[in-house]
Amino acid sequence: TMSLGKLPGLKGLASGSQEKRRFKSELSVDMISPPLGDFRHTMHVGRGGDVFGDTSFLSNCGGL
């Protein structure tokens, strides 16, 4: 299993207690909605970086 510290986008979340306190103050329970029932698994990114499924939404991301 990969730890949070090894994931590139989440490194700051696991780096220290000061970081954790900062994130807690910026995010509250009121900001997170309950499940909306609109989740769809339309694509998958594999361990080796291979992607399959519907990636058409990526064309709306400004140059991706």
PDB file of N, CA and C in Angstrom, residues 26-51:
ATOM      1  N   GLU A  26      -9.507  25.392   7.106  1.00  0.00           N
ATOM      2  CA  GLU A  26     -10.039  25.812   5.816  1.00  0.00           C
ATOM      3  C   GLU A  26     -11.234  24.982   5.375  1.00  0.00           C
ATOM      4  N   LEU A  27     -11.457  23.823   5.961  1.00  0.00           N
ATOM      5  CA  LEU A  27     -12.505  22.918   5.525  1.00  0.00           C
ATOM      6  C   LEU A  27     -13.390  22.558   6.704  1.00  0.00           C
ATOM      7  N   SER A  28     -14.693  22.714   6.522  1.00  0.00           N
ATOM      8  CA  SER A  28     -15.620  22.357   7.593  1.00  0.00           C
ATOM      9  C   SER A  28     -16.649  21.358   7.069  1.00  0.00           C
ATOM     10  N   VAL A  29     -17.333  20.693   7.971  1.00  0.00           N
ATOM     11  CA  VAL A  29     -18.340  19.695   7.615  1.00  0.00           C
ATOM     12  C   VAL A  29     -19.451  20.327   6.779  1.00  0.00           C
ATOM     13  N   ASP A  30     -19.770  21.581   7.029  1.00  0.00           N
ATOM     14  CA  ASP A  30     -20.830  22.273   6.289  1.00  0.00           C
ATOM     15  C   ASP A  30     -20.505  22.437   4.806  1.00  0.00           C
ATOM     16  N   MET A  31     -19.228  22.367   4.446  1.00  0.00           N
ATOM     17  CA  MET A  31     -18.815  22.560   3.060  1.00  0.00           C
ATOM     18  C   MET A  31     -18.958  21.297   2.213  1.00  0.00           C
ATOM     19  N   ILE A  32     -19.202  20.166   2.834  1.00  0.00           N
ATOM     20  CA  ILE A  32     -19.258  18.888   2.125  1.00  0.00           C
ATOM     21  C   ILE A  32     -20.707  18.427   2.049  1.00  0.00           C
ATOM     22  N   SER A  33     -21.189  18.199   0.837  1.00  0.00           N
ATOM     23  CA  SER A  33     -22.582  17.782   0.675  1.00  0.00           C
ATOM     24  C   SER A  33     -22.728  16.288   0.940  1.00  0.00           C
ATOM     25  N   PRO A  34     -23.939  15.857   1.247  1.00  0.00           N
ATOM     26  CA  PRO A  34     -24.187  14.415   1.347  1.00  0.00           C
ATOM     27  C   PRO A  34     -24.128  13.810  -0.057  1.00  0.00           C
ATOM     28  N   PRO A  35     -24.086  12.499  -0.179  1.00  0.00           N
ATOM     29  CA  PRO A  35     -24.076  11.883  -1.513  1.00  0.00           C
ATOM     30  C   PRO A  35     -25.266  12.366  -2.345  1.00  0.00           C
ATOM     31  N   LEU A  36     -25.005  12.717  -3.606  1.00  0.00           N
ATOM     32  CA  LEU A  36     -26.040  13.266  -4.475  1.00  0.00           C
ATOM     33  C   LEU A  36     -26.655  12.217  -5.394  1.00  0.00           C
ATOM     34  N   GLY A  37     -26.087  11.021  -5.427  1.00  0.00           N
ATOM     35  CA  GLY A  37     -26.635   9.965  -6.267  1.00  0.00           C
ATOM     36  C   GLY A  37     -26.331  10.130  -7.743  1.00  0.00           C
ATOM     37  N   ASP A  38     -25.383  11.009  -8.089  1.00  0.00           N
ATOM     38  CA  ASP A  38     -25.081  11.238  -9.500  1.00  0.00           C
ATOM     39  C   ASP A  38     -23.689  10.742  -9.901  1.00  0.00           C
ATOM     40  N   PHE A  39     -23.083   9.910  -9.079  1.00  0.00           N
ATOM     41  CA  PHE A  39     -21.743   9.393  -9.363  1.00  0.00           C
ATOM     42  C   PHE A  39     -21.798   8.342 -10.462  1.00  0.00           C
ATOM     43  N   ARG A  40     -20.893   8.466 -11.436  1.00  0.00           N
ATOM     44  CA  ARG A  40     -20.770   7.464 -12.493  1.00  0.00           C
ATOM     45  C   ARG A  40     -19.292   7.168 -12.702  1.00  0.00           C
ATOM     46  N   HIS A  41     -18.935   5.912 -12.725  1.00  0.00           N
ATOM     47  CA  HIS A  41     -17.563   5.503 -13.004  1.00  0.00           C
ATOM     48  C   HIS A  41     -17.452   5.360 -14.520  1.00  0.00           C
ATOM     49  N   THR A  42     -16.966   6.402 -15.192  1.00  0.00           N
ATOM     50  CA  THR A  42     -16.938   6.416 -16.656  1.00  0.00           C
ATOM     51  C   THR A  42     -15.560   6.168 -17.241  1.00  0.00           C
ATOM     52  N   MET A  43     -14.516   6.244 -16.442  1.00  0.00           N
ATOM     53  CA  MET A  43     -13.168   5.978 -16.949  1.00  0.00           C
ATOM     54  C   MET A  43     -12.303   5.433 -15.827  1.00  0.00           C
ATOM     55  N   HIS A  44     -11.147   4.928 -16.188  1.00  0.00           N
ATOM     56  CA  HIS A  44     -10.233   4.341 -15.214  1.00  0.00           C
ATOM     57  C   HIS A  44      -8.807   4.663 -15.618  1.00  0.00           C
ATOM     58  N   VAL A  45      -7.982   5.009 -14.646  1.00  0.00           N
ATOM     59  CA  VAL A  45      -6.548   5.195 -14.864  1.00  0.00           C
ATOM     60  C   VAL A  45      -5.861   4.057 -14.148  1.00  0.00           C
ATOM     61  N   GLY A  46      -5.165   3.230 -14.912  1.00  0.00           N
ATOM     62  CA  GLY A  46      -4.502   2.065 -14.351  1.00  0.00           C
ATOM     63  C   GLY A  46      -3.198   2.394 -13.668  1.00  0.00           C
ATOM     64  N   ARG A  47      -2.662   1.413 -13.011  1.00  0.00           N
ATOM     65  CA  ARG A  47      -1.427   1.565 -12.248  1.00  0.00           C
ATOM     66  C   ARG A  47      -0.262   2.030 -13.117  1.00  0.00           C
ATOM     67  N   GLY A  48      -0.212   1.559 -14.362  1.00  0.00           N
ATOM     68  CA  GLY A  48       0.866   1.946 -15.262  1.00  0.00           C
ATOM     69  C   GLY A  48       0.589   3.222 -16.039  1.00  0.00           C
ATOM     70  N   GLY A  49      -0.529   3.894 -15.746  1.00  0.00           N
ATOM     71  CA  GLY A  49      -0.866   5.131 -16.430  1.00  0.00           C
ATOM     72  C   GLY A  49      -1.785   4.943 -17.620  1.00  0.00           C
ATOM     73  N   ASP A  50      -2.159   3.688 -17.920  1.00  0.00           N
ATOM     74  CA  ASP A  50      -3.074   3.452 -19.028  1.00  0.00           C
ATOM     75  C   ASP A  50      -4.469   3.943 -18.653  1.00  0.00           C
ATOM     76  N   VAL A  51      -5.152   4.563 -19.616  1.00  0.00           N
ATOM     77  CA  VAL A  51      -6.468   5.145 -19.385  1.00  0.00           C
ATOM     78  C   VAL A  51      -7.453   4.502 -20.338  1.00  0.00           C
TER      79      VAL A  51
END
